[in-house]
Amino acid sequence: MKHTAKFTVTAAAMACAAACWAADGTFEGVEQGHNDEVKVQVTVSGKTIKDVKIVGDHESPGVSDLPKAWIPKAIVENNTLNVDSITGASFTSFAIKGAVEDALKKAGLNPADFQKGKKIPYTVKVPAKSQADVVIVGGGGAGMSAAMAAARKGAKVIVIEKMPFLGGNTILAGGALNAADEPLQEKQKMSEGQRKMIQSVIDDKPRNKLHEELIGKLKQEYGAWLKAGKQDVLFDSPELHALQTWKDGDYEANLRLVYNMTKKAPATVERLGKMGLQWNPYTSQYVGALWPRSHDAANYRSGIGYINTYTDTIAKEKLPVTVYYMTKAESLIKKDGRVVGVKATGPEGKAVEVRAKKGVVLASGGFGANVKMRMKYDKLWNGLLDERTGTTNSRAITGDGIVMAEKAGAALTGMGYIQLLPVTDPTTGQTIATCEGTALYVNNNGKRFVNEMQRRDVLSKAALEQPGGTFWRMCTVKNARVKNGVTVHGLAVESLIKAGKLVRGETVEELAKKTNIDPKTLKETFDKFNAFCRDPKNDEFGRPSCAPNIQMYEGPYYAEPRKPSVHHTMGGVKITTAARVVGKDGKVIPGLYAAGEVTGGIHGKNRIGGNAIADALTYGNIAGEEAAK
Ligand code: ADP
């Protein structure tokens, strides 16, 4: 490892180690983090650590921000390595400390000398009792959207957040937000397969009055579109978005809630744009999104962009929002049938009580990381969702809000519907996409096995049936979701390759060799798929189109091993279109609101990819505004 000391460290000196000498200067250290190596530069003088700088890392944005800011500072201020790790970011925390230790060794110092004394704790101050107009449980996408909306309406807001940082699952997500957006979508072509998809929604037998109304509206809009000669231009509308969401959730959702979301999602996109989020100038189609209406940020990686945009706006507009970090909401306080506050456990186990003058908003996410709840409620996966199945979720997502709401009398809906994301890393269950979501899926025998643009439940079931229970997602290097050697989730491609999480082949033959697939079969698979891309008709698996950036015309190629893991829980607290929580008696519970993954009734049996963020941010906004009334 290269160092930048004033001294040249010779092999002899290294062998001599701490007992012989200790050098002043700046030394580099390195340690493996969550995603990749973390590199630091440590300046020492007279056995004192003067400075620690992180000079290279690919840790996840949002999750790693706090350890990267606090740990180096705590080490220098206390001249010790014995500092707390940050809950929820322990890999990054250990990596920073490990890298500093490595640098100290290179300086000829003994790291054990810096481990003595009491551990420096990371903690925050939270008052035992406080009051606000609106209290929000959970600072993920829904919670921060609600916080901003309520504060913009003049409410004083307190957000109670279990973790030491904001973001929840929202910052771990790819970041897609579905909304019908004619100007952007008009730039894309509409294929015959896509026209058939619209027709199938129009031909659906109406199941209720609203369904009939929406089909009628879509017929009109689409009829006018075709009449204007736009049959080859991609069509979309909030009605098509609603009808697809409902149909592909097997009609199990509440269509009124669905349509409320799809009608208001375009305003969510516009609002965030005005707040400074730069949208990519195109829409794409995430895994299981069924239609290319997914928006994502150009100026941020993954879902962190949403959280940062909310916190930046709150700061810029000086909105009265306070976050109580490391504070876990435990129960709702009710008085005369109305929810008037939250009881919580604060930092260091201290009791915290927050009273709400106007309302409490539950925005604590689903229960994807709670194995017991998964097993208790699952109705789709036949006992598969125990520890054997990983999750993409943050460890904080344990269904707390659902349990609290139920105890306070709330009705639950759709609890048995749990979504597996088909395309996660087989060892960690995380989403570390290098290829586009709907890129080519190839099994271990070198064959395609599914229409990659299908619903997530269909894809996951198909994936679980493949030999070995895993498959490969393949794409060309040119079309991968990589900028400057880094994937959309912030991981370095070279490290993924080194860790065996990604394979690169210059030619089909090399890719086949590295994935243990028969080269002839793989070549046939690519050739057949490319023929479909050149003339997107009659795909053997019914794929409707060869979306941009999917074709496999020429190498080099990537292949990433994939396996399904628990991603989203569709069930939760029952709400109205005004985000008010409905009780078991069918009446709203005064003072209680909910938004995001903690709620049920919006996605039915299967959630469309890119609808979770549309739901969380849109209903978050509604809940915030309503609670502030
Ligand atoms: P959504 O997409 O619905 O906003 P997220 O998963 O993004 O859901 O965010 C949920 C947030 O709620 C996370 O930041 C999580 O740490 C927080 N949370 C979960 N349970 C509690 C709890 N009991 N008290 C406070 N915060 C919680």
XYZ file of C-alpha atoms and ligand atoms in Angstrom:
656
model
C 0.000 0.000 0.000
C 1.369 3.372 -1.027
C 1.728 5.960 1.712
C 2.294 9.655 1.599
C 4.555 10.026 4.593
C 7.507 12.332 4.865
C 9.434 9.114 5.479
C 10.097 6.171 3.270
C 8.981 3.061 5.102
C 11.381 0.285 4.291
C 10.671 -3.416 4.582
C 13.091 -3.611 7.490
C 11.287 -0.858 9.317
C 7.931 -2.565 8.701
C 9.276 -5.763 10.189
C 10.574 -3.833 13.198
C 7.013 -2.590 13.902
C 5.858 -0.556 16.875
C 8.566 -1.339 19.347
C 11.362 0.076 17.169
C 9.986 3.307 15.748
C 6.959 5.409 15.178
C 6.880 7.877 12.324
C 5.158 11.228 12.090
C 3.464 11.824 8.792
C 0.474 10.866 6.700
C -0.218 7.191 6.054
C -2.833 5.390 4.004
C -4.872 2.545 5.391
C -7.447 0.295 3.817
C -10.191 -2.075 4.955
C -13.078 -3.880 3.283
C -16.422 -2.114 3.803
C -19.986 -3.054 2.922
C -19.631 -2.526 -0.801
C -15.924 -2.195 -1.396
C -12.627 -1.168 0.191
C -12.611 1.994 2.289
C -9.372 3.975 2.081
C -8.273 6.549 4.631
C -5.352 8.913 5.102
C -4.253 9.270 8.687
C -1.909 11.995 9.907
C 0.003 11.194 13.085
C 2.401 13.245 15.117
C 4.032 12.233 18.375
C 1.714 9.217 18.779
C -1.333 11.451 18.383
C -3.840 11.038 15.588
C -4.076 14.517 14.118
C -6.310 13.904 11.154
C -8.360 11.156 9.476
C -9.598 11.637 5.931
C -11.643 9.148 3.920
C -10.035 9.277 0.493
C -11.840 6.471 -1.320
C -15.023 4.488 -0.802
C -18.071 3.119 -2.571
C -20.291 2.747 0.469
C -24.043 3.243 0.022
C -25.049 6.897 -0.120
C -27.299 7.889 2.781
C -26.536 4.848 4.935
C -22.812 5.594 5.095
C -22.989 9.392 5.430
C -23.145 9.436 9.236
C -20.274 7.011 9.973
C -18.155 8.793 7.369
C -18.802 12.140 9.036
C -18.744 11.137 12.710
C -16.186 8.326 13.145
C -13.111 10.153 11.762
C -13.991 13.196 13.896
C -14.496 11.099 17.045
C -11.187 9.281 16.496
C -9.246 12.542 16.164
C -10.993 14.398 19.002
C -10.396 11.544 21.447
C -7.166 10.088 19.994
C -8.737 6.642 20.163
C -10.008 3.869 17.935
C -12.438 2.865 20.660
C -15.440 4.704 19.206
C -18.987 3.486 18.616
C -20.121 1.956 15.370
C -23.235 3.494 13.857
C -26.292 1.235 14.109
C -27.494 0.230 10.656
C -24.130 1.101 9.102
C -21.859 -1.263 10.997
C -19.889 -2.535 7.983
C -18.915 0.993 6.993
C -18.154 1.852 10.635
C -15.848 -1.166 11.079
C -14.205 -0.462 7.744
C -13.319 3.127 8.690
C -11.889 2.028 12.045
C -10.090 -0.918 10.418
C -8.569 1.317 7.763
C -7.309 3.762 10.426
C -5.829 0.810 12.313
C -4.064 -0.275 9.136
C -2.622 3.222 8.688
C -1.455 3.336 12.324
C 0.417 0.068 11.808
C 2.127 1.586 8.801
C 3.136 4.522 10.962
C 4.840 1.999 13.238
C 2.274 2.471 15.993
C 0.513 -0.271 17.927
C -3.274 -0.022 17.341
C -3.895 -1.719 20.720
C -2.564 1.475 22.351
C -5.543 3.290 20.792
C -8.170 0.844 22.049
C -7.823 1.653 25.739
C -10.303 3.584 27.884
C -14.047 3.950 27.734
C -15.763 3.602 24.365
C -16.767 6.963 22.879
C -20.513 6.643 22.371
C -22.511 7.951 19.455
C -25.675 9.394 20.859
C -28.160 12.208 20.362
C -30.325 14.214 22.729
C -34.085 13.752 22.698
C -36.389 15.424 25.247
C -38.400 13.107 27.502
C -41.609 15.020 26.804
C -42.485 17.283 23.928
C -45.325 18.424 21.708
C -45.878 19.305 18.059
C -48.838 19.845 15.752
C -48.009 16.773 13.705
C -45.942 13.795 14.859
C -44.595 11.460 12.202
C -43.355 7.944 12.914
C -40.568 7.054 10.478
C -38.285 9.235 8.367
C -38.263 7.350 5.065
C -39.813 8.568 1.820
C -43.394 8.721 3.103
C -42.399 10.286 6.430
C -40.228 13.014 4.960
C -42.771 13.808 2.271
C -45.408 14.113 5.016
C -43.096 16.210 7.218
C -42.456 18.694 4.460
C -46.095 18.879 3.396
C -47.341 19.405 6.966
C -44.687 22.026 7.709
C -45.441 23.873 4.475
C -49.017 24.119 5.744
C -47.699 25.822 8.862
C -47.586 22.852 11.249
C -44.787 22.295 13.735
C -43.552 18.768 13.017
C -41.584 16.156 14.955
C -40.333 13.085 13.096
C -39.542 10.070 15.267
C -36.877 7.918 13.588
C -35.634 4.617 14.967
C -32.277 4.719 13.183
C -29.466 7.278 13.547
C -30.175 8.436 9.980
C -33.133 9.013 7.677
C -34.143 7.042 4.627
C -35.381 3.533 5.474
C -35.949 1.342 2.450
C -36.392 4.442 0.291
C -32.626 5.042 0.164
C -31.897 1.393 -0.575
C -34.274 1.344 -3.525
C -33.277 1.843 -7.131
C -35.216 5.089 -6.999
C -37.899 4.620 -9.669
C -41.056 6.693 -9.378
C -43.914 5.793 -11.694
C -46.042 8.571 -13.107
C -47.733 9.097 -16.451
C -45.734 11.799 -18.220
C -46.745 12.467 -21.800
C -43.936 14.851 -22.838
C -41.220 12.426 -21.687
C -42.912 9.243 -22.815
C -43.697 10.612 -26.269
C -39.996 10.291 -27.046
C -40.387 6.504 -27.025
C -41.840 4.126 -29.556
C -44.858 1.969 -28.829
C -44.607 -1.629 -29.988
C -47.304 -3.985 -31.142
C -46.948 -5.882 -27.842
C -47.540 -2.663 -25.903
C -50.608 -1.813 -27.976
C -51.927 -5.284 -27.127
C -51.331 -4.580 -23.428
C -53.464 -1.425 -23.588
C -56.151 -3.316 -25.456
C -56.199 -6.076 -22.840
C -56.882 -3.476 -20.133
C -59.633 -1.895 -22.235
C -61.189 -5.318 -22.933
C -61.326 -6.187 -19.242
C -64.798 -6.943 -17.928
C -65.771 -4.068 -15.603
C -65.786 -5.234 -11.991
C -67.247 -2.125 -10.387
C -68.476 1.338 -11.261
C -65.110 3.062 -10.990
C -63.511 0.323 -13.068
C -66.110 0.897 -15.765
C -65.521 4.659 -15.617
C -61.763 4.317 -15.936
C -62.030 1.886 -18.838
C -64.382 4.333 -20.557
C -61.972 7.212 -20.026
C -59.003 5.194 -21.282
C -60.933 4.132 -24.362
C -61.575 7.767 -25.180
C -58.000 8.937 -24.556
C -56.433 6.062 -26.427
C -58.963 6.336 -29.262
C -58.028 9.999 -29.705
C -54.334 9.032 -29.617
C -54.759 6.522 -32.435
C -56.942 8.915 -34.401
C -54.140 11.469 -34.246
C -51.894 8.897 -35.963
C -49.762 8.307 -32.861
C -50.012 4.492 -32.807
C -46.203 4.161 -32.853
C -45.688 6.725 -30.069
C -45.774 5.516 -26.446
C -49.105 6.283 -24.811
C -49.748 6.720 -21.098
C -52.275 8.288 -18.762
C -53.155 8.167 -15.038
C -56.084 5.941 -16.036
C -53.856 3.398 -17.808
C -51.473 3.516 -14.843
C -54.369 2.866 -12.428
C -55.903 0.085 -14.493
C -52.568 -1.717 -14.930
C -51.780 -1.370 -11.223
C -55.141 -2.800 -10.256
C -55.192 -5.614 -12.816
C -51.650 -6.726 -12.066
C -52.391 -6.752 -8.360
C -55.137 -9.249 -9.243
C -57.874 -6.687 -8.454
C -57.148 -7.102 -4.728
C -56.348 -3.417 -4.120
C -58.833 -0.633 -3.473
C -59.187 0.972 -6.914
C -60.123 4.324 -5.375
C -56.798 4.405 -3.518
C -54.966 3.315 -6.664
C -56.507 5.970 -8.893
C -55.916 8.629 -6.260
C -52.215 7.743 -6.401
C -51.883 7.579 -10.197
C -53.757 10.891 -10.619
C -51.511 12.670 -8.117
C -48.164 10.992 -8.952
C -47.441 13.453 -11.831
C -47.781 16.318 -9.309
C -45.289 14.519 -7.037
C -42.797 14.470 -9.914
C -43.406 18.150 -10.614
C -43.120 19.138 -6.940
C -39.782 17.363 -6.515
C -38.516 18.939 -9.739
C -39.362 22.401 -8.410
C -37.516 21.534 -5.205
C -34.322 20.863 -7.170
C -34.407 17.173 -8.025
C -33.177 16.839 -11.601
C -35.086 14.136 -13.408
C -33.489 12.093 -16.146
C -34.861 13.340 -19.492
C -36.466 9.960 -20.198
C -38.586 7.334 -18.462
C -37.530 3.721 -18.154
C -39.141 0.450 -17.146
C -37.949 -1.054 -13.877
C -38.282 -4.758 -13.043
C -41.978 -5.614 -12.961
C -42.980 -2.046 -13.863
C -44.932 -3.294 -16.922
C -44.805 0.107 -18.634
C -41.962 2.598 -19.251
C -43.175 5.300 -16.852
C -40.434 5.086 -14.210
C -38.758 8.429 -13.446
C -35.433 8.632 -11.679
C -33.000 11.298 -10.650
C -30.051 12.374 -12.753
C -28.317 14.215 -9.910
C -28.519 11.413 -7.321
C -27.783 7.732 -7.074
C -30.717 5.575 -5.925
C -33.576 6.741 -3.640
C -31.314 8.982 -1.516
C -32.211 11.825 -3.896
C -35.729 12.017 -2.505
C -34.649 12.202 1.126
C -31.949 14.785 0.388
C -34.366 16.879 -1.643
C -36.830 16.941 1.274
C -34.184 17.742 3.894
C -32.584 20.413 1.678
C -35.986 22.031 1.129
C -36.830 21.902 4.826
C -33.517 23.650 5.550
C -33.858 26.180 2.711
C -37.418 27.143 3.612
C -36.608 27.039 7.331
C -39.573 24.740 7.928
C -40.267 23.774 11.557
C -39.320 20.079 11.332
C -37.319 18.381 14.087
C -36.096 14.792 13.811
C -35.697 12.642 16.929
C -33.106 10.099 15.810
C -32.473 6.756 17.542
C -36.007 6.932 18.910
C -38.243 3.922 18.418
C -41.991 4.493 18.540
C -43.605 1.820 20.702
C -47.292 2.682 21.010
C -49.945 5.250 20.185
C -51.527 7.344 22.929
C -55.289 7.545 22.662
C -57.645 9.873 24.501
C -61.423 9.688 24.092
C -61.000 7.637 20.923
C -58.556 10.093 19.333
C -54.852 9.437 18.762
C -53.011 12.239 20.567
C -49.395 11.136 20.647
C -46.707 8.490 20.612
C -44.769 6.670 23.312
C -41.245 5.789 22.295
C -37.894 4.520 23.494
C -35.212 7.117 22.944
C -31.416 6.945 22.877
C -29.915 4.896 25.731
C -33.284 3.293 26.410
C -34.900 6.410 27.870
C -38.681 6.847 27.724
C -39.865 9.506 25.285
C -43.387 10.847 24.896
C -44.431 13.113 22.059
C -47.885 14.664 22.021
C -49.594 15.658 18.772
C -52.019 18.579 18.756
C -53.372 17.759 15.299
C -52.388 14.282 14.208
C -49.978 11.367 14.133
C -48.784 10.030 10.783
C -47.543 6.449 10.651
C -44.809 6.168 8.022
C -42.718 3.378 9.493
C -42.590 1.109 6.439
C -43.528 -2.550 6.019
C -42.322 -5.766 7.663
C -39.913 -7.258 5.100
C -37.132 -7.599 7.699
C -39.362 -9.279 10.289
C -39.162 -13.027 9.631
C -41.795 -13.878 12.258
C -44.346 -11.528 10.706
C -43.480 -12.774 7.205
C -44.155 -16.336 8.285
C -47.295 -15.386 10.194
C -48.980 -13.558 7.339
C -47.596 -14.935 4.057
C -50.199 -16.408 1.758
C -48.195 -16.605 -1.458
C -44.895 -18.403 -0.903
C -45.665 -21.621 1.005
C -43.365 -21.190 3.985
C -40.374 -20.079 1.914
C -40.024 -16.707 3.642
C -38.088 -17.852 6.713
C -34.350 -17.169 7.178
C -33.589 -19.038 3.945
C -34.893 -16.088 1.978
C -32.906 -12.871 2.186
C -34.292 -9.360 2.004
C -33.488 -6.099 0.312
C -34.903 -4.266 3.337
C -33.258 -2.130 5.986
C -33.070 -3.968 9.323
C -35.423 -1.294 10.730
C -38.355 -2.446 8.631
C -40.022 -4.731 11.149
C -43.709 -3.817 10.936
C -43.723 -1.729 14.152
C -46.295 0.743 12.842
C -48.650 -2.031 11.744
C -48.523 -3.656 15.177
C -49.024 -0.288 16.937
C -51.921 0.697 14.697
C -53.643 -2.648 15.142
C -53.404 -2.299 18.910
C -54.996 1.136 18.575
C -57.953 -0.402 16.701
C -56.875 -0.051 13.070
C -58.042 -2.498 10.421
C -55.368 -4.284 8.390
C -55.685 -5.302 4.763
C -53.782 -7.516 2.293
C -51.313 -8.733 4.926
C -50.743 -12.055 3.170
C -49.280 -10.462 0.040
C -45.507 -10.244 0.193
C -43.372 -9.396 -2.802
C -40.109 -11.069 -3.767
C -37.774 -9.079 -5.979
C -36.498 -11.614 -8.506
C -33.196 -9.906 -9.290
C -31.163 -9.671 -6.091
C -27.673 -10.789 -5.155
C -27.859 -14.507 -4.187
C -25.572 -14.149 -1.164
C -26.832 -10.921 0.436
C -30.347 -10.548 -0.996
C -29.536 -6.954 -1.899
C -30.244 -4.979 -5.029
C -26.925 -4.226 -6.688
C -28.002 -3.806 -10.290
C -25.421 -3.474 -13.018
C -27.733 -4.336 -15.933
C -31.109 -2.733 -16.656
C -33.951 -4.371 -14.734
C -35.553 -6.006 -17.731
C -32.307 -7.075 -19.419
C -31.880 -10.660 -20.571
C -32.553 -13.380 -17.955
C -30.695 -16.606 -18.719
C -30.748 -19.791 -16.646
C -27.740 -21.952 -15.807
C -28.414 -23.970 -18.972
C -27.996 -20.849 -21.096
C -31.679 -20.456 -21.953
C -34.194 -17.677 -21.435
C -37.118 -18.836 -19.325
C -39.520 -15.906 -18.947
C -40.726 -12.622 -20.394
C -38.372 -10.345 -18.450
C -41.007 -7.581 -18.531
C -43.493 -9.628 -16.522
C -44.830 -9.009 -13.022
C -42.435 -9.553 -10.134
C -44.399 -12.506 -8.722
C -44.352 -14.228 -12.111
C -40.606 -13.556 -12.501
C -39.824 -14.758 -8.973
C -41.823 -17.952 -9.349
C -40.126 -18.664 -12.681
C -36.681 -17.928 -11.170
C -37.247 -20.250 -8.219
C -38.004 -23.096 -10.644
C -34.697 -22.765 -12.542
C -31.864 -25.248 -12.025
C -29.997 -24.243 -8.859
C -32.672 -21.654 -7.978
C -30.513 -18.901 -9.491
C -30.142 -17.341 -12.919
C -28.020 -14.746 -14.732
C -29.100 -11.284 -15.780
C -27.048 -10.302 -18.811
C -26.394 -7.065 -20.675
C -23.769 -5.399 -22.803
C -21.128 -3.315 -21.045
C -22.150 -0.378 -23.246
C -25.739 -0.510 -22.004
C -25.109 -1.291 -18.324
C -26.347 1.099 -15.618
C -22.812 2.231 -14.868
C -21.303 5.718 -14.785
C -17.539 6.164 -14.413
C -17.069 2.547 -13.353
C -19.704 2.815 -10.593
C -23.181 1.238 -10.607
C -26.426 3.046 -9.832
C -26.160 1.836 -6.206
C -22.659 3.257 -5.897
C -20.650 0.048 -6.264
C -17.427 -0.171 -8.245
C -17.725 -2.592 -11.143
C -14.153 -3.817 -10.721
C -14.818 -4.746 -7.083
C -18.021 -6.568 -8.007
C -16.035 -8.597 -10.519
C -13.297 -9.306 -7.960
C -15.918 -10.428 -5.435
C -17.547 -12.783 -7.974
C -20.780 -10.772 -7.966
C -20.404 -9.822 -11.621
C -18.841 -11.554 -14.608
C -17.422 -9.811 -17.665
C -16.769 -11.503 -20.994
C -15.298 -9.822 -24.078
C -17.190 -12.268 -26.307
C -20.209 -14.546 -25.947
C -17.774 -17.468 -25.738
C -15.804 -15.899 -22.880
C -19.000 -14.998 -21.020
C -20.257 -18.576 -21.463
C -16.992 -19.990 -20.131
C -17.060 -17.747 -17.062
C -20.698 -18.564 -16.288
C -20.254 -22.299 -16.920
C -22.774 -22.236 -19.759
C -22.481 -24.095 -23.064
C -21.210 -21.392 -25.528
C -23.283 -22.661 -28.430
C -26.495 -22.495 -26.409
C -25.721 -19.009 -25.104
C -24.915 -17.762 -28.600
C -28.225 -19.169 -29.872
C -30.048 -17.429 -27.005
C -28.403 -14.080 -27.820
C -29.028 -14.463 -31.575
C -32.696 -15.265 -31.064
C -33.156 -12.349 -28.678
C -31.357 -9.950 -31.015
C -33.601 -11.050 -33.879
C -36.571 -10.052 -31.693
C -34.936 -6.695 -30.904
C -34.513 -6.002 -34.627
C -38.146 -6.852 -35.258
C -40.007 -6.855 -31.920
C -42.788 -9.272 -32.757
C -43.844 -12.673 -31.385
C -41.281 -13.223 -28.672
C -41.329 -16.870 -27.553
C -42.085 -15.764 -23.969
C -44.453 -12.953 -24.940
C -42.082 -10.076 -24.205
C -43.899 -6.978 -25.502
C -40.873 -4.953 -26.582
C -37.110 -4.824 -26.673
C -36.720 -1.800 -24.441
C -33.841 0.592 -25.111
C -30.494 -0.617 -23.741
C -31.478 -4.281 -23.641
C -30.255 -5.693 -26.967
C -27.161 -7.929 -26.955
C -25.734 -6.987 -30.351
C -22.060 -6.867 -29.441
C -19.703 -7.523 -26.523
C -18.175 -6.995 -24.089
C -20.931 -8.362 -21.872
C -21.793 -8.537 -18.193
C -23.618 -11.349 -16.390
C -24.799 -11.000 -12.790
C -26.002 -13.979 -10.722
C -29.527 -13.416 -9.439
C -32.049 -14.928 -7.010
C -35.340 -13.628 -5.504
C -35.479 -12.096 -2.004
C -38.169 -10.399 0.123
C -38.659 -6.843 -1.065
C -42.039 -5.341 -0.243
C -45.005 -6.119 1.956
C -48.167 -5.052 0.155
C -50.454 -5.377 3.170
C -50.794 -2.996 6.076
C -52.992 -0.429 7.728
C -56.272 0.367 5.970
C -56.565 4.009 4.870
C -58.900 6.367 3.042
C -57.939 8.517 0.040
C -57.195 11.265 2.600
C -54.638 8.914 4.253
C -56.798 8.594 7.367
C -56.534 5.265 9.171
C -59.688 3.166 9.169
C -60.630 1.244 12.312
C -61.913 -2.310 12.585
C -65.403 -0.816 12.870
C -65.034 0.782 9.419
C -64.841 4.333 10.812
C -61.749 6.540 10.631
C -59.679 6.774 13.798
C -59.536 10.490 14.652
C -56.010 11.891 14.745
C -54.383 8.943 12.957
C -52.973 9.007 9.413
C -50.711 6.607 7.529
C -48.686 6.592 4.305
C -46.236 4.405 2.436
C -45.404 0.757 2.961
C -47.075 0.700 6.387
C -50.412 0.887 4.557
C -52.288 -1.756 2.570
C -54.837 -1.677 -0.222
C -52.808 0.133 -2.881
C -50.917 -2.688 -4.576
C -53.096 -5.744 -4.075
C -51.465 -9.117 -4.560
C -48.537 -7.910 -6.651
C -46.929 -4.462 -6.666
C -45.848 -2.921 -9.943
C -42.148 -1.960 -9.896
C -41.712 1.792 -9.368
C -45.106 2.173 -7.653
C -43.738 2.011 -4.077
C -42.026 5.384 -4.288
C -44.961 6.888 -6.173
C -47.184 5.620 -3.347
C -44.942 6.662 -0.439
C -44.211 10.176 -1.682
C -47.722 10.887 -2.965
C -49.628 9.526 0.042
C -46.956 11.021 2.326
C -47.813 14.423 0.908
C -51.545 13.790 1.353
C -51.079 12.560 4.941
C -48.927 15.563 5.870
C -51.370 18.079 4.429
C -54.398 16.351 5.961
C -52.821 15.993 9.396
C -51.867 19.674 9.392
C -55.438 20.769 8.765
P -41.693 4.241 3.205
O -41.202 3.912 1.828
O -43.066 3.776 3.446
O -41.433 5.656 3.560
P -39.214 3.425 4.451
O -38.755 2.046 4.654
O -38.513 4.232 3.419
O -40.793 3.360 4.193
O -39.113 4.253 5.807
C -39.614 3.803 7.027
C -38.839 4.486 8.142
O -39.454 4.215 9.394
C -37.394 4.017 8.274
O -36.548 5.134 8.305
C -37.372 3.256 9.597
O -36.143 3.330 10.239
C -38.474 3.969 10.379
N -39.086 3.181 11.474
C -39.499 1.890 11.422
N -40.022 1.522 12.600
C -39.948 2.609 13.412
C -40.326 2.868 14.765
N -40.858 1.934 15.520
N -40.079 4.096 15.264
C -39.507 5.058 14.507
N -39.124 4.867 13.238
C -39.355 3.665 12.685
